[in-house]
Coordinates of C-alpha atoms (C1' of nucleotides) in Angstrom, one line a residue:
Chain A
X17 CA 56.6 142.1 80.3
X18 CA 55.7 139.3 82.5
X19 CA 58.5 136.5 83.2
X20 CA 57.0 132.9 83.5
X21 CA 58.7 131.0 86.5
X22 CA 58.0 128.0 84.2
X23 CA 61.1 129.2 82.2
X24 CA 63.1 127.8 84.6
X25 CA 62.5 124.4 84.3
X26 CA 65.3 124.6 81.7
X27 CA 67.7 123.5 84.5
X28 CA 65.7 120.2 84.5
X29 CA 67.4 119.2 81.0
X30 CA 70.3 120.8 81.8
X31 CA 70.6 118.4 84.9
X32 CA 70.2 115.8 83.1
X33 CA 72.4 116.4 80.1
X34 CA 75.1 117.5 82.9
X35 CA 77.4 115.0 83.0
X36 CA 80.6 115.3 81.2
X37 CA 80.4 112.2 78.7
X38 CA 76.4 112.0 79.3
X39 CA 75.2 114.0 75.4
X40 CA 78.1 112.0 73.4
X41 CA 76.6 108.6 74.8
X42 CA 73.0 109.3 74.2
X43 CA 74.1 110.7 70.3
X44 CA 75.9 107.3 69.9
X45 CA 73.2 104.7 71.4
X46 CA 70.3 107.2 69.4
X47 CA 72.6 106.3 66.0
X48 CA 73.6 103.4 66.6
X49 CA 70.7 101.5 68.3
X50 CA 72.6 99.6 70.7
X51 CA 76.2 99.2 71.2
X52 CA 78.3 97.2 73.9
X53 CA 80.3 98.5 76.9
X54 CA 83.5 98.5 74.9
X55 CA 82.0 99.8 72.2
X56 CA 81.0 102.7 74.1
X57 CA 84.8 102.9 75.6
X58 CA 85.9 102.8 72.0
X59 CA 83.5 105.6 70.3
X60 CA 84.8 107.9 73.8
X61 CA 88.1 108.2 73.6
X62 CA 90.1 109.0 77.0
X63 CA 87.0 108.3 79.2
X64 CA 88.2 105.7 82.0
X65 CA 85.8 102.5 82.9
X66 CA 84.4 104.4 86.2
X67 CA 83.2 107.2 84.2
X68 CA 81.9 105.1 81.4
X69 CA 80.0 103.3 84.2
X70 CA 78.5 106.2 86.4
X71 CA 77.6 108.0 83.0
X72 CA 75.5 104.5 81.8
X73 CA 74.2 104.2 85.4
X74 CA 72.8 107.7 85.8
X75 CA 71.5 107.3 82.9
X76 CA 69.9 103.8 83.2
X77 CA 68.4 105.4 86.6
X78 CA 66.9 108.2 84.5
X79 CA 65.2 105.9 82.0
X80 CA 66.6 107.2 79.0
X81 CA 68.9 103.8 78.2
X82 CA 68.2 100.3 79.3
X83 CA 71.2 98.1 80.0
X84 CA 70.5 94.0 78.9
X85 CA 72.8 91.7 80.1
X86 CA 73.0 88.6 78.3
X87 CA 74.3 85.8 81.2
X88 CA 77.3 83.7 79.5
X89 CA 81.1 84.0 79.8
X90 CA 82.4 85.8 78.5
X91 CA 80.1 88.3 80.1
X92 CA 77.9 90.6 77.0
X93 CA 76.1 93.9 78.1
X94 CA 74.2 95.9 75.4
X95 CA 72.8 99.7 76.0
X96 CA 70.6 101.0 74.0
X97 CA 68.5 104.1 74.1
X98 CA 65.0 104.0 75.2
X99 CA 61.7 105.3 73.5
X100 CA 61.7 107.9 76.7
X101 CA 65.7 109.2 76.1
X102 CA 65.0 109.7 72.2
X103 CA 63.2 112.5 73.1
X104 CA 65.9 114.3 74.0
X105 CA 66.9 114.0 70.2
X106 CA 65.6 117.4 69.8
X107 CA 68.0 119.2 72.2
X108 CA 71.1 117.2 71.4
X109 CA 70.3 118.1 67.8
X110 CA 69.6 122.2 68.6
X111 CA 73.0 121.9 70.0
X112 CA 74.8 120.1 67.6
X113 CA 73.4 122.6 65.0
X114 CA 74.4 125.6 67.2
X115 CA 77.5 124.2 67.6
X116 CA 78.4 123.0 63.7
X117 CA 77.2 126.8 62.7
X118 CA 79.1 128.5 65.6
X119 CA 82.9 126.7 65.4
X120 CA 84.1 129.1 63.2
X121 CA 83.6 131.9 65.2
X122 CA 85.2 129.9 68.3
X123 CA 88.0 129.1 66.1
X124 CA 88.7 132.6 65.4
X125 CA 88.5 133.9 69.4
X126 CA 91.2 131.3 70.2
X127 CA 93.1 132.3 67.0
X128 CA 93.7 135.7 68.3
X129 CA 93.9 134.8 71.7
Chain B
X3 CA 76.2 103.0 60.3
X4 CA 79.0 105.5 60.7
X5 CA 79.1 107.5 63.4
X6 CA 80.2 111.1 62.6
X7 CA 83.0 112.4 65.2
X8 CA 81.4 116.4 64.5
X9 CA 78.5 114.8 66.4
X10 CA 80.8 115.3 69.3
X11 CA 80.2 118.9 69.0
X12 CA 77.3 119.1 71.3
X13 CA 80.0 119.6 74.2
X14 CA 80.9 123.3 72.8
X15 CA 77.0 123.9 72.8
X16 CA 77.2 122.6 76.6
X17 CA 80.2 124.7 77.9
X18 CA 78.6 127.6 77.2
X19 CA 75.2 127.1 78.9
X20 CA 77.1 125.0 81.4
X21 CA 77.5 127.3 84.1
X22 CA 74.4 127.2 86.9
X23 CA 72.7 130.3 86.0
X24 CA 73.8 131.5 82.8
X25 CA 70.6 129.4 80.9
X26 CA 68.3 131.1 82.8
X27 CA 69.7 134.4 82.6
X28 CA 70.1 134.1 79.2
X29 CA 66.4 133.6 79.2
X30 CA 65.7 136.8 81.1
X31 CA 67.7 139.2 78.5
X32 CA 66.1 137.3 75.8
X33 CA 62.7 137.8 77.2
X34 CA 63.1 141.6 78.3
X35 CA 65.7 142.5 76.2
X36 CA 67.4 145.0 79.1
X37 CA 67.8 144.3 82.7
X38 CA 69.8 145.9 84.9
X39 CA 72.0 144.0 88.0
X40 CA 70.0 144.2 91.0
X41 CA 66.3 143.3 88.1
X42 CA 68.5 140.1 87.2
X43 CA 69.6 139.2 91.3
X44 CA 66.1 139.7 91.9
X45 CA 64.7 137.2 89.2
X46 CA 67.3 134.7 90.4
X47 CA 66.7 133.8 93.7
X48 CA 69.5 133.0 96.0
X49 CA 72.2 134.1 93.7
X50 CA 74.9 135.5 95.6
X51 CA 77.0 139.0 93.7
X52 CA 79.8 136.6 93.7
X53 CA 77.8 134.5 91.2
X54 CA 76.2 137.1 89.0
X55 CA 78.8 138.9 87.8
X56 CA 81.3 136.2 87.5
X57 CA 78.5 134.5 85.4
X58 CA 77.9 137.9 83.7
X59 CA 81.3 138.1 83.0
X60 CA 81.5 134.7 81.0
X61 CA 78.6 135.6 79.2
X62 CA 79.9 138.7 78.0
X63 CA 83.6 137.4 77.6
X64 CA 81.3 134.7 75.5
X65 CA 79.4 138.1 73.6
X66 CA 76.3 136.9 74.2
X67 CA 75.3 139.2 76.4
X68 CA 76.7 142.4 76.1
X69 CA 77.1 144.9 79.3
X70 CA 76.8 149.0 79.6
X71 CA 77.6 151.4 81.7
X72 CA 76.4 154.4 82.7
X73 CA 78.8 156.8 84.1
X74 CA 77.1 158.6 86.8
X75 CA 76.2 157.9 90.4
X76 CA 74.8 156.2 91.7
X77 CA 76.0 154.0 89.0
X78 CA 73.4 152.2 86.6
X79 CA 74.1 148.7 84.4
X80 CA 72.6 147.3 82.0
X81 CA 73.0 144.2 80.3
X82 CA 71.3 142.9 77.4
X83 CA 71.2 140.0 74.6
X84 CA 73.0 140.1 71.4
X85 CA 72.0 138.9 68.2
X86 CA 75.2 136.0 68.7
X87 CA 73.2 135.2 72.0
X88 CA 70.0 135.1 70.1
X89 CA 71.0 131.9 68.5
X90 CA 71.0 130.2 71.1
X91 CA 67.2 130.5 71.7
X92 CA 66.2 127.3 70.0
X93 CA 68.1 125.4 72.3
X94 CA 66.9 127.0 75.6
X95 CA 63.1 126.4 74.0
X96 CA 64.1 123.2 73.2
X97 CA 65.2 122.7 76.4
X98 CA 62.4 124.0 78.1
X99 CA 60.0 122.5 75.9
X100 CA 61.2 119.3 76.9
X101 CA 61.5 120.1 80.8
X102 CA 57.6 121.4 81.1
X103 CA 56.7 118.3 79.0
X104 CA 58.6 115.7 81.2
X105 CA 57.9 117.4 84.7
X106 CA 55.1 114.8 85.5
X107 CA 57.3 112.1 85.1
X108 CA 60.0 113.6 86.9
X109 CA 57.3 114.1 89.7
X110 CA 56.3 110.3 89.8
X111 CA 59.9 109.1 90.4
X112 CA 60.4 111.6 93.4
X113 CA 56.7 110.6 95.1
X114 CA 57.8 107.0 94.4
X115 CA 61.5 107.6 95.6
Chain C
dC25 C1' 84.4 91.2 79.0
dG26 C1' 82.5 94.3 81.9
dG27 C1' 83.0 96.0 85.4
dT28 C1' 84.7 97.6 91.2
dA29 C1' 87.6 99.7 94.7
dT30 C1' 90.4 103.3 96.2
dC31 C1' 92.8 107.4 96.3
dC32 C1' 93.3 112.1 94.9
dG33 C1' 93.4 117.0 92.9
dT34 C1' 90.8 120.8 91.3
dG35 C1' 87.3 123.9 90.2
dC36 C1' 82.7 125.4 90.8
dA37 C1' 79.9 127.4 93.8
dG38 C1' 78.3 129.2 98.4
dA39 C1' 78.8 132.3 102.7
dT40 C1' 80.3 136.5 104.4
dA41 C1' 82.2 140.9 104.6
dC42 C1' 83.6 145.0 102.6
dT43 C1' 83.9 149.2 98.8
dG44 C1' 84.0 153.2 95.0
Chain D
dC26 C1' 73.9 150.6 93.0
dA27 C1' 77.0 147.5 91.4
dG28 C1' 80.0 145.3 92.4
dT29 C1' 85.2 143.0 95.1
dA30 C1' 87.8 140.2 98.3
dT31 C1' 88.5 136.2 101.0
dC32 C1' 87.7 131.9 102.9
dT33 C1' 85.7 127.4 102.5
dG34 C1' 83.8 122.7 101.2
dC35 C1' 82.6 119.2 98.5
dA36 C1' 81.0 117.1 94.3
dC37 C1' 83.0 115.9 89.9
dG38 C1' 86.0 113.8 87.4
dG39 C1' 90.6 111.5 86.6
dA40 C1' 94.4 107.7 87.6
dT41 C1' 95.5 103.3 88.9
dA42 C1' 94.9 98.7 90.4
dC43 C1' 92.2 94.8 90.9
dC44 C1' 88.1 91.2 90.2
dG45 C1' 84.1 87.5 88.8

DNA sequence: CGGTATCCGTGCAGATACTG
DNA sequence: CAGTATCTGCACGGATACCG
């Protein structure tokens, strides 16, 4: 059997999707629409304002969120996902189902150790 | 809308395929079924030992891949899918599907800088 | 409110050499 | 053939403090 070098463009996604905070951000703006920087800190619990900031701006760069600042004080910044980003829905939600299906069997390789 | 916190799952999904070459070796087994070490070093292209078999490891630690040997010399190893790694294949396709899809784009922004 | 700036530790990954 | 062993670096992510 012949092996496509194609198949390697997997890494592409994976790139993308790399960043430690980068999937639970995406899930949240592709629910929610569009959500504010604290928002965002709120829904990630733990995540410090420098991460929350790289993550958005990697991802801004990328084109899969756009970032609208609204010029007033106090200052108001939405993200929302973009028509380009939602179509990553399909892998986030291949995951999310491999994951919901597979915790069990996690759960039971940490139980016995 | 409510945002469901088992969304947050995706990261389990993303620790496992997180490692730099397990997707694609994953894809290898899944695609010829049986490969031995020096078959998968040579579909992977600047891997180092070092890599492969602490990747290999992981995998099979993981039992997605499962690992056998044959006792005689010089020795011979072969490593192969399992139906647990299996499930996993509608993510890598998703994944893939996406990354041959999107490659143009990807392609602009790099001509344009 | 929505960020920057700065410092820092660690873990992933590569290079190279050696072995049963 | 199928790995180990050892050394190395640097990007990633975290902690903390400060700013327009």
């Amino acid at each position: 059997m012949e092996i496509k070098p194609q198949l390697c463009q997997v890494q592409d996604a994976l790139s993308i999707l790399g960043g430690k905070w980068k999937p639970m951000i995406l899930l949240f703006l592709m629910l929610e629409g569009t959500m504010r920087y604290r928002d965002l800190k709120q829904a990630l619990p733990g995540i410090t304002p420098k991460m929350l900031t790289s993550q958005l701006r990697e991802l801004e760069q990328e084109e899969l969120i756009s970032r609208k600042v609204y010029p007033q004080v106090p200052p108001k910044v939405e993200y929302s996902i973009t028509a380009y980003g939602m179509t990553l829905r399909p892998i986030l939600d291949a995951m999310h189902a491999w994951s919901v299906e597979h915790m069990a069997r996690k759960a039971a390789r940490v139980a016995q150790g």
